[in-house]
Coordinates of C-alpha atoms in Angstrom, one line a residue:
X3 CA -1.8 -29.4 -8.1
X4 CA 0.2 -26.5 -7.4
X5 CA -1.9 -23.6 -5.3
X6 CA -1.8 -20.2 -7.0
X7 CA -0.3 -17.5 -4.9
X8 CA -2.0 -14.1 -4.9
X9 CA -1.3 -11.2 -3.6
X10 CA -4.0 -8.8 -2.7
X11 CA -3.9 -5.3 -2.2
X12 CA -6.1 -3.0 -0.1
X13 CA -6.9 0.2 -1.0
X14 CA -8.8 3.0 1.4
X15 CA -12.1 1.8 0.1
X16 CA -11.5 -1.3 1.7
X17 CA -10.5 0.1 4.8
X18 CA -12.4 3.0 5.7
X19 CA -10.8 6.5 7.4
X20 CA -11.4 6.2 11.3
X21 CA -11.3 2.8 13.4
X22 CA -15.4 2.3 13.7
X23 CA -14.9 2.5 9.9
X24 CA -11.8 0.6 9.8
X25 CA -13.8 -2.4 11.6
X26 CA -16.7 -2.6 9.6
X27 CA -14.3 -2.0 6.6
X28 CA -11.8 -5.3 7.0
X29 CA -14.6 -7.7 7.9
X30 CA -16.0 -7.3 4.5
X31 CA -12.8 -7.5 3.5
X32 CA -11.9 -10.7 5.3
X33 CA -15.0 -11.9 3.5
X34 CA -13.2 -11.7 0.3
X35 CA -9.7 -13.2 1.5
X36 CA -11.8 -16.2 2.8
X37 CA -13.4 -16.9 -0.9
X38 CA -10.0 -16.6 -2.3
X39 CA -8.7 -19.3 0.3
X40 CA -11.8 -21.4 -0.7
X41 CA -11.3 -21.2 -4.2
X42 CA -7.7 -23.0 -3.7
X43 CA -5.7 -19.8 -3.6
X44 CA -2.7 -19.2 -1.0
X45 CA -2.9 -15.6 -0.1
X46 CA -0.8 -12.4 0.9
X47 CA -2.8 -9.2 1.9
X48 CA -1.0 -5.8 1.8
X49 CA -2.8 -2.4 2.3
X50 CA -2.5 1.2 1.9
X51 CA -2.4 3.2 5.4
X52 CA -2.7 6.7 4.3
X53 CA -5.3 8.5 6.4
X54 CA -4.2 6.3 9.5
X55 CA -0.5 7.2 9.0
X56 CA -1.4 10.8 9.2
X57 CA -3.6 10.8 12.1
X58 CA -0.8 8.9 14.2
X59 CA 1.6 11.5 12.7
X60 CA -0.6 14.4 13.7
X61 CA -1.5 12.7 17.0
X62 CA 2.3 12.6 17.7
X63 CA 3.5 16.5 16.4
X64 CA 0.7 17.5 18.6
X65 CA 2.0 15.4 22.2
X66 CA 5.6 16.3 20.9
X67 CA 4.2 20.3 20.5
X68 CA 2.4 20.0 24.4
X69 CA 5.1 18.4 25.7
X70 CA 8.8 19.1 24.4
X71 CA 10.5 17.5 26.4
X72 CA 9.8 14.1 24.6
X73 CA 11.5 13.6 21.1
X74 CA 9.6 14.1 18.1
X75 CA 8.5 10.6 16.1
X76 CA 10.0 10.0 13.2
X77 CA 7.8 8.9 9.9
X78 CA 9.7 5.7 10.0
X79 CA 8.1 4.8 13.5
X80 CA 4.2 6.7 12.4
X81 CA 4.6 3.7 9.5
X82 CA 5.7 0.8 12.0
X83 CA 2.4 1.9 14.2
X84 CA -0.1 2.1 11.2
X85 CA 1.2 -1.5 10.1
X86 CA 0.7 -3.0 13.4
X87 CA -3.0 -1.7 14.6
X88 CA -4.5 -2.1 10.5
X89 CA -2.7 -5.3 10.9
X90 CA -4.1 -6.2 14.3
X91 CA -7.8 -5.7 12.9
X92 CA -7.2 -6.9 9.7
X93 CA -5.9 -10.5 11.3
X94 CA -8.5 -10.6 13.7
X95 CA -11.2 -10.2 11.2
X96 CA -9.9 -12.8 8.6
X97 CA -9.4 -15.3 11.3
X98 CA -12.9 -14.9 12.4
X99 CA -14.4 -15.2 9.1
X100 CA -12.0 -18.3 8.4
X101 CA -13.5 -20.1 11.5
X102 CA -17.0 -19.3 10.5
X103 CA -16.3 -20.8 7.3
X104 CA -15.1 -23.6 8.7
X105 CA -11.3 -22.9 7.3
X106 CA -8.6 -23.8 10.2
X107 CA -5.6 -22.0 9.1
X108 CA -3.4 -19.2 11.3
X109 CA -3.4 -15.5 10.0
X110 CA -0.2 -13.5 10.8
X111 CA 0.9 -10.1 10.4
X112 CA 5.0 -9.5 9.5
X113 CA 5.7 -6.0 10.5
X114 CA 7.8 -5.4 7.5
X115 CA 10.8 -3.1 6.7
X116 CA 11.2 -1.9 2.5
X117 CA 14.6 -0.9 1.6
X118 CA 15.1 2.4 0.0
X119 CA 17.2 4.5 -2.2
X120 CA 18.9 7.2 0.0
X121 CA 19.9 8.5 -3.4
X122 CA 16.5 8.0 -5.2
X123 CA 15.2 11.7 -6.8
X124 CA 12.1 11.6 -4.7
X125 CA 14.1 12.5 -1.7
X126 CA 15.6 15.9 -3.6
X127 CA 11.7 16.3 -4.7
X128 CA 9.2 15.1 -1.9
X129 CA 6.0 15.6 -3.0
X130 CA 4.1 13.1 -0.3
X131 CA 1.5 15.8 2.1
X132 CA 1.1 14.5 5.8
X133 CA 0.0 16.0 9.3
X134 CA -2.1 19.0 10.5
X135 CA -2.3 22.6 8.6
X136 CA 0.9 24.5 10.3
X137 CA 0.9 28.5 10.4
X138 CA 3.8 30.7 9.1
X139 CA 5.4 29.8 12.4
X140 CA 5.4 26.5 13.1
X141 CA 6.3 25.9 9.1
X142 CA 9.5 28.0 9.7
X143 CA 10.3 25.6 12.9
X144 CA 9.8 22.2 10.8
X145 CA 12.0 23.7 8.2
X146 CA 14.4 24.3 11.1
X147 CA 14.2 20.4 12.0
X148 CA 15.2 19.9 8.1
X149 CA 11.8 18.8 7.4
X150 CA 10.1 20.2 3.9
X151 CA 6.5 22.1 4.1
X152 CA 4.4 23.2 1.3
X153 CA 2.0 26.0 0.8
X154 CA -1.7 24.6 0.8
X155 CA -4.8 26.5 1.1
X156 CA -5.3 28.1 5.3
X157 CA -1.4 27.5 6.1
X158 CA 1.5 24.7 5.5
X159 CA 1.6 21.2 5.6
X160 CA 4.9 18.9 5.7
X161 CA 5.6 16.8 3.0
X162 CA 8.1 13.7 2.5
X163 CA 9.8 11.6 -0.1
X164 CA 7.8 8.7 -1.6
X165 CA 11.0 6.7 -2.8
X166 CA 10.8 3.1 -4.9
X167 CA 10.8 0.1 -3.0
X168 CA 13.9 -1.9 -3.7
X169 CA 14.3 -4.5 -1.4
X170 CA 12.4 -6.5 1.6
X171 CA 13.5 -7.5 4.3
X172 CA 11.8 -10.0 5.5
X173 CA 11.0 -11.2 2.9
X174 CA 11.7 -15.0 4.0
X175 CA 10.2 -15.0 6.8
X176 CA 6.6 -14.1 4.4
X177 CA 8.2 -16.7 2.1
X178 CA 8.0 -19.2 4.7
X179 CA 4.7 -18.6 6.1
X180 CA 3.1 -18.5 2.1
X181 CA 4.6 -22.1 1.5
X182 CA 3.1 -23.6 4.9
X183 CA -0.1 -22.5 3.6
X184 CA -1.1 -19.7 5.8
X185 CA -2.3 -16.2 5.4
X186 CA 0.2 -13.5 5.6
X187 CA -0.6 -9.9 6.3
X188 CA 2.6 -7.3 5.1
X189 CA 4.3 -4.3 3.6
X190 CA 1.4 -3.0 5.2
X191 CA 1.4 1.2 4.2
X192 CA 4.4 0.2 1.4
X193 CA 6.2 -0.8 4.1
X194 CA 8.6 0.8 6.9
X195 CA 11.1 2.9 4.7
X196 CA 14.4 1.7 6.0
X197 CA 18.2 2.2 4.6
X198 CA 20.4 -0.3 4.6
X199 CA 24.1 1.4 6.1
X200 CA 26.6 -1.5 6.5
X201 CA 24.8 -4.2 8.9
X202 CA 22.4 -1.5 10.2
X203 CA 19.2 -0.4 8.7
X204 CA 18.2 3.5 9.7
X205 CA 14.5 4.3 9.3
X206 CA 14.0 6.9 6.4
X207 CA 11.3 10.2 6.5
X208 CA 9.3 8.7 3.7
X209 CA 6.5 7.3 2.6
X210 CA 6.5 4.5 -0.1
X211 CA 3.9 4.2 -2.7
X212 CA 1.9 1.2 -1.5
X213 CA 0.9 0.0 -5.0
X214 CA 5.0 -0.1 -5.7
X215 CA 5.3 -2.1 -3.0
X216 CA 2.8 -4.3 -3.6
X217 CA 4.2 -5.3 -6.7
X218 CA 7.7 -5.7 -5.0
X219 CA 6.1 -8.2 -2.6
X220 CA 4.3 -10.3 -5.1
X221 CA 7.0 -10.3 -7.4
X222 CA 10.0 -11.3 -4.7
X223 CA 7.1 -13.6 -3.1
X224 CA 6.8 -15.3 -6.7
X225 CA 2.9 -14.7 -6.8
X226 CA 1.1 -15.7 -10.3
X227 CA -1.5 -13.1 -9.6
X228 CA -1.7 -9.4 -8.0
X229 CA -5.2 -8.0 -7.5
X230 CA -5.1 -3.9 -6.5
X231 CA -8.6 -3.0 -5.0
X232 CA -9.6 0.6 -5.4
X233 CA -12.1 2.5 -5.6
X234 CA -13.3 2.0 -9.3
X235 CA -14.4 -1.2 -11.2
X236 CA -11.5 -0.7 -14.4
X237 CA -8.9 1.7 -15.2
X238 CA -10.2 4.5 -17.5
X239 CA -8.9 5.8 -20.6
X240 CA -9.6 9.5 -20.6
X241 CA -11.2 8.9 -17.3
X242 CA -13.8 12.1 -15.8
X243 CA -14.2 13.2 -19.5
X244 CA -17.2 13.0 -21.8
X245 CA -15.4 10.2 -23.9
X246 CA -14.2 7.7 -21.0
X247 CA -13.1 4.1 -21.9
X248 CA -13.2 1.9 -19.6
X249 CA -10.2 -0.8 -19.9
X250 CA -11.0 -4.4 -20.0
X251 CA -7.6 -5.8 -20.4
X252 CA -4.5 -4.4 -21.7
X253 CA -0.5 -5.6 -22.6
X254 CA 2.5 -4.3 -20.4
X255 CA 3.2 -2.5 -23.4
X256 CA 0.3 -1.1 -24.2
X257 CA 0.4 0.4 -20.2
X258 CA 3.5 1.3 -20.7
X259 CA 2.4 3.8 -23.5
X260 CA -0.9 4.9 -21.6
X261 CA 1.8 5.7 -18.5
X262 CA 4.1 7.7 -21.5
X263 CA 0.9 9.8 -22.7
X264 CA -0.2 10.8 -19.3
X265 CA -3.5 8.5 -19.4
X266 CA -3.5 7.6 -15.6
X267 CA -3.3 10.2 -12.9
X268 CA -0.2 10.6 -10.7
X269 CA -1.3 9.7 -7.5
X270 CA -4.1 7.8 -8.1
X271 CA -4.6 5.4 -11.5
X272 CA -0.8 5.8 -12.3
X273 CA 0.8 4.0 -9.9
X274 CA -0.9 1.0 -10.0
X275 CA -0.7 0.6 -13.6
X276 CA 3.0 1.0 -12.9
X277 CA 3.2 -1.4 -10.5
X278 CA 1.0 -4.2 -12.6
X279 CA 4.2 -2.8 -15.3
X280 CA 6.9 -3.5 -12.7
X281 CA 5.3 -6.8 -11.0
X282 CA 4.4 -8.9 -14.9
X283 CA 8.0 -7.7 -16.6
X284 CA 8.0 -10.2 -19.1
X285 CA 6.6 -13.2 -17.5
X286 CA 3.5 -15.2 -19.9
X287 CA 2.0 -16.1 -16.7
X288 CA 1.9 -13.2 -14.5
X289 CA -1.4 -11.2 -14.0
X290 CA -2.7 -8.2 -12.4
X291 CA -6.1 -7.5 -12.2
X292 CA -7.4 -3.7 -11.0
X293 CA -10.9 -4.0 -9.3
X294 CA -13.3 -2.8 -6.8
X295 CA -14.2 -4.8 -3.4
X296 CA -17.8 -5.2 -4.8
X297 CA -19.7 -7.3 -2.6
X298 CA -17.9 -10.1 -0.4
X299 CA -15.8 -11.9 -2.9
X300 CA -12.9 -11.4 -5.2
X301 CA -12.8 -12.2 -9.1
X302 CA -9.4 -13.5 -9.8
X303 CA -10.5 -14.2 -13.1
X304 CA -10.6 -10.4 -13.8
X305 CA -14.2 -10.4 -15.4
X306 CA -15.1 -7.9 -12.9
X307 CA -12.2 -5.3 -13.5
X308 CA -8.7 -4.8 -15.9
X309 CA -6.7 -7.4 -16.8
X310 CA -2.7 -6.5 -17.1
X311 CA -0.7 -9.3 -19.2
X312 CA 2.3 -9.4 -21.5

């Protein structure tokens, strides 16, 4: 009998903010990626890295600001390092809980490039905030760099493109690894934003939504199921208002007409509904189920949480 593939995808709750958290954060986690291996699942783990991103961002503005003489890191590199140490703990604590249960099968992390648009609108409208509160001064000198700022309360802060994901490239290689049966860890942060230029790929000042890219990895890694942890049991109708509905299940069409009348907040609830929209198209089988990391194991039934469907 054929194994169903799942992809599941992090969110900050299940990852904490700083590394002490981090570590106490993916061995639950692992926890839950164990029960889904025991349940007869094969399974692909991709998580968010937004507080981490920014603190290796910051971390390197502020070396680049003390010493100028070394060149400034660009966002494209801040990704590849977020995806590597989240990856390193993640790996490390769902191969320990796999031996503890007894389950003998390698855990990998692909450090994974996500092609972009270079002429997708979010790059003429960045609207992704990153790094340390800049004064007057220093947001003149990014602008310089042909970096954007924005205004937010005590100074400025840069902000980047979050562009769709429209390709991955390695894609095989998680492919490959998924159909041996082992545990694959990628697109880790929504991936390295990379364009493609001929036979070269060039590493792009962006930030991709990780719930897009989530859905691009399950769909081109022909998952039946996508599960998107955060940090609330369903999706809300009216959600933080007197009259809140909480969503059991829904169509792609009915999601597609919450998205239309604003239901789902930008930023938040709105991309993943877009990306459960994007990931099921018009396949009868597909599933996405929005959740929260409740304990140490993973309902991919979707009692627990929304189920997305045709």
């Amino acid at each position: 009998m054929k194994k169903k593939r799942v992809v599941i995808a992090l969110g900050h709750h299940a990852l904490g903010t700083t590394l002490p958290e981090q570590k106490i954060a993916v061995a639950k986690t692992a926890k839950a990626v164990a029960g889904c291996i025991k349940d007869g699942c094969q399974v692909a783990v991709t998580h968010g890295n937004g507080p981490q991103v920014g603190m290796i961002h910051m971390a390197m503005a502020e070396f680049c600001r003390i010493y100028p003489e070394y060149t400034a890191t660009p966002m494209s590199v801040c990704s590849a390092m977020s995806q590597g140490y989240i990856g390193y703990d993640l790996q490390n604590a769902i191969r320990t809980e796999f031996l503890n249960q007894g389950i003998y099968k390698p855990v990998s992390t692909v450090l994974t490039q996500v092609v972009v648009d270079p002429y997708d609108d979010a790059f003429y409208h960045p609207s992704k905030i990153i790094g340390r509160v800049m004064n007057a001064q220093e947001a003149e000198m990014e602008e310089r760099k042909g970096n954007h700022v924005t205004e937010v309360p005590g100074g400025f802060r840069r902000i980047v493109a979050a562009p769709k994901p429209i390709d991955i490239i390695e894609i095989e290689s998680i492919r490959a690894l998924l159909d041996a049966d082992q545990t694959v860890i990628a697109c880790g942060g929504g991936g390295i934003p990379v364009l493609s230029q001929s036979n070269k790929l060039k590493g792009a000042s962006a930030i991709i939504e990780k719930d897009l890219a989530a859905a691009k990895l399950a769909s081109m890694a022909d998952a039946d199921i996508l599960v998107i942890l955060t940090g609330v049991e369903k999706a809300c109708l009216r959600y933080g208002t007197a009259d809140e509905k909480r969503i059991d299940e829904m169509t792609v069409a009915q999601a597609v007409r919450y998205l239309e009348e604003g239901e789902f907040e930008e930023g938040s609830m709105a991309p993943k509904i877009q990306a459960a929209v994007d990931f099921i198209g018009n396949s009868a089988i597909r599933r996405v189920i929005i959740s929260k990391l409740d304990g140490e194991k993973i309902d991919i039934s979707g009692e627990g949480g929304t189920v997305i469907h045709k």
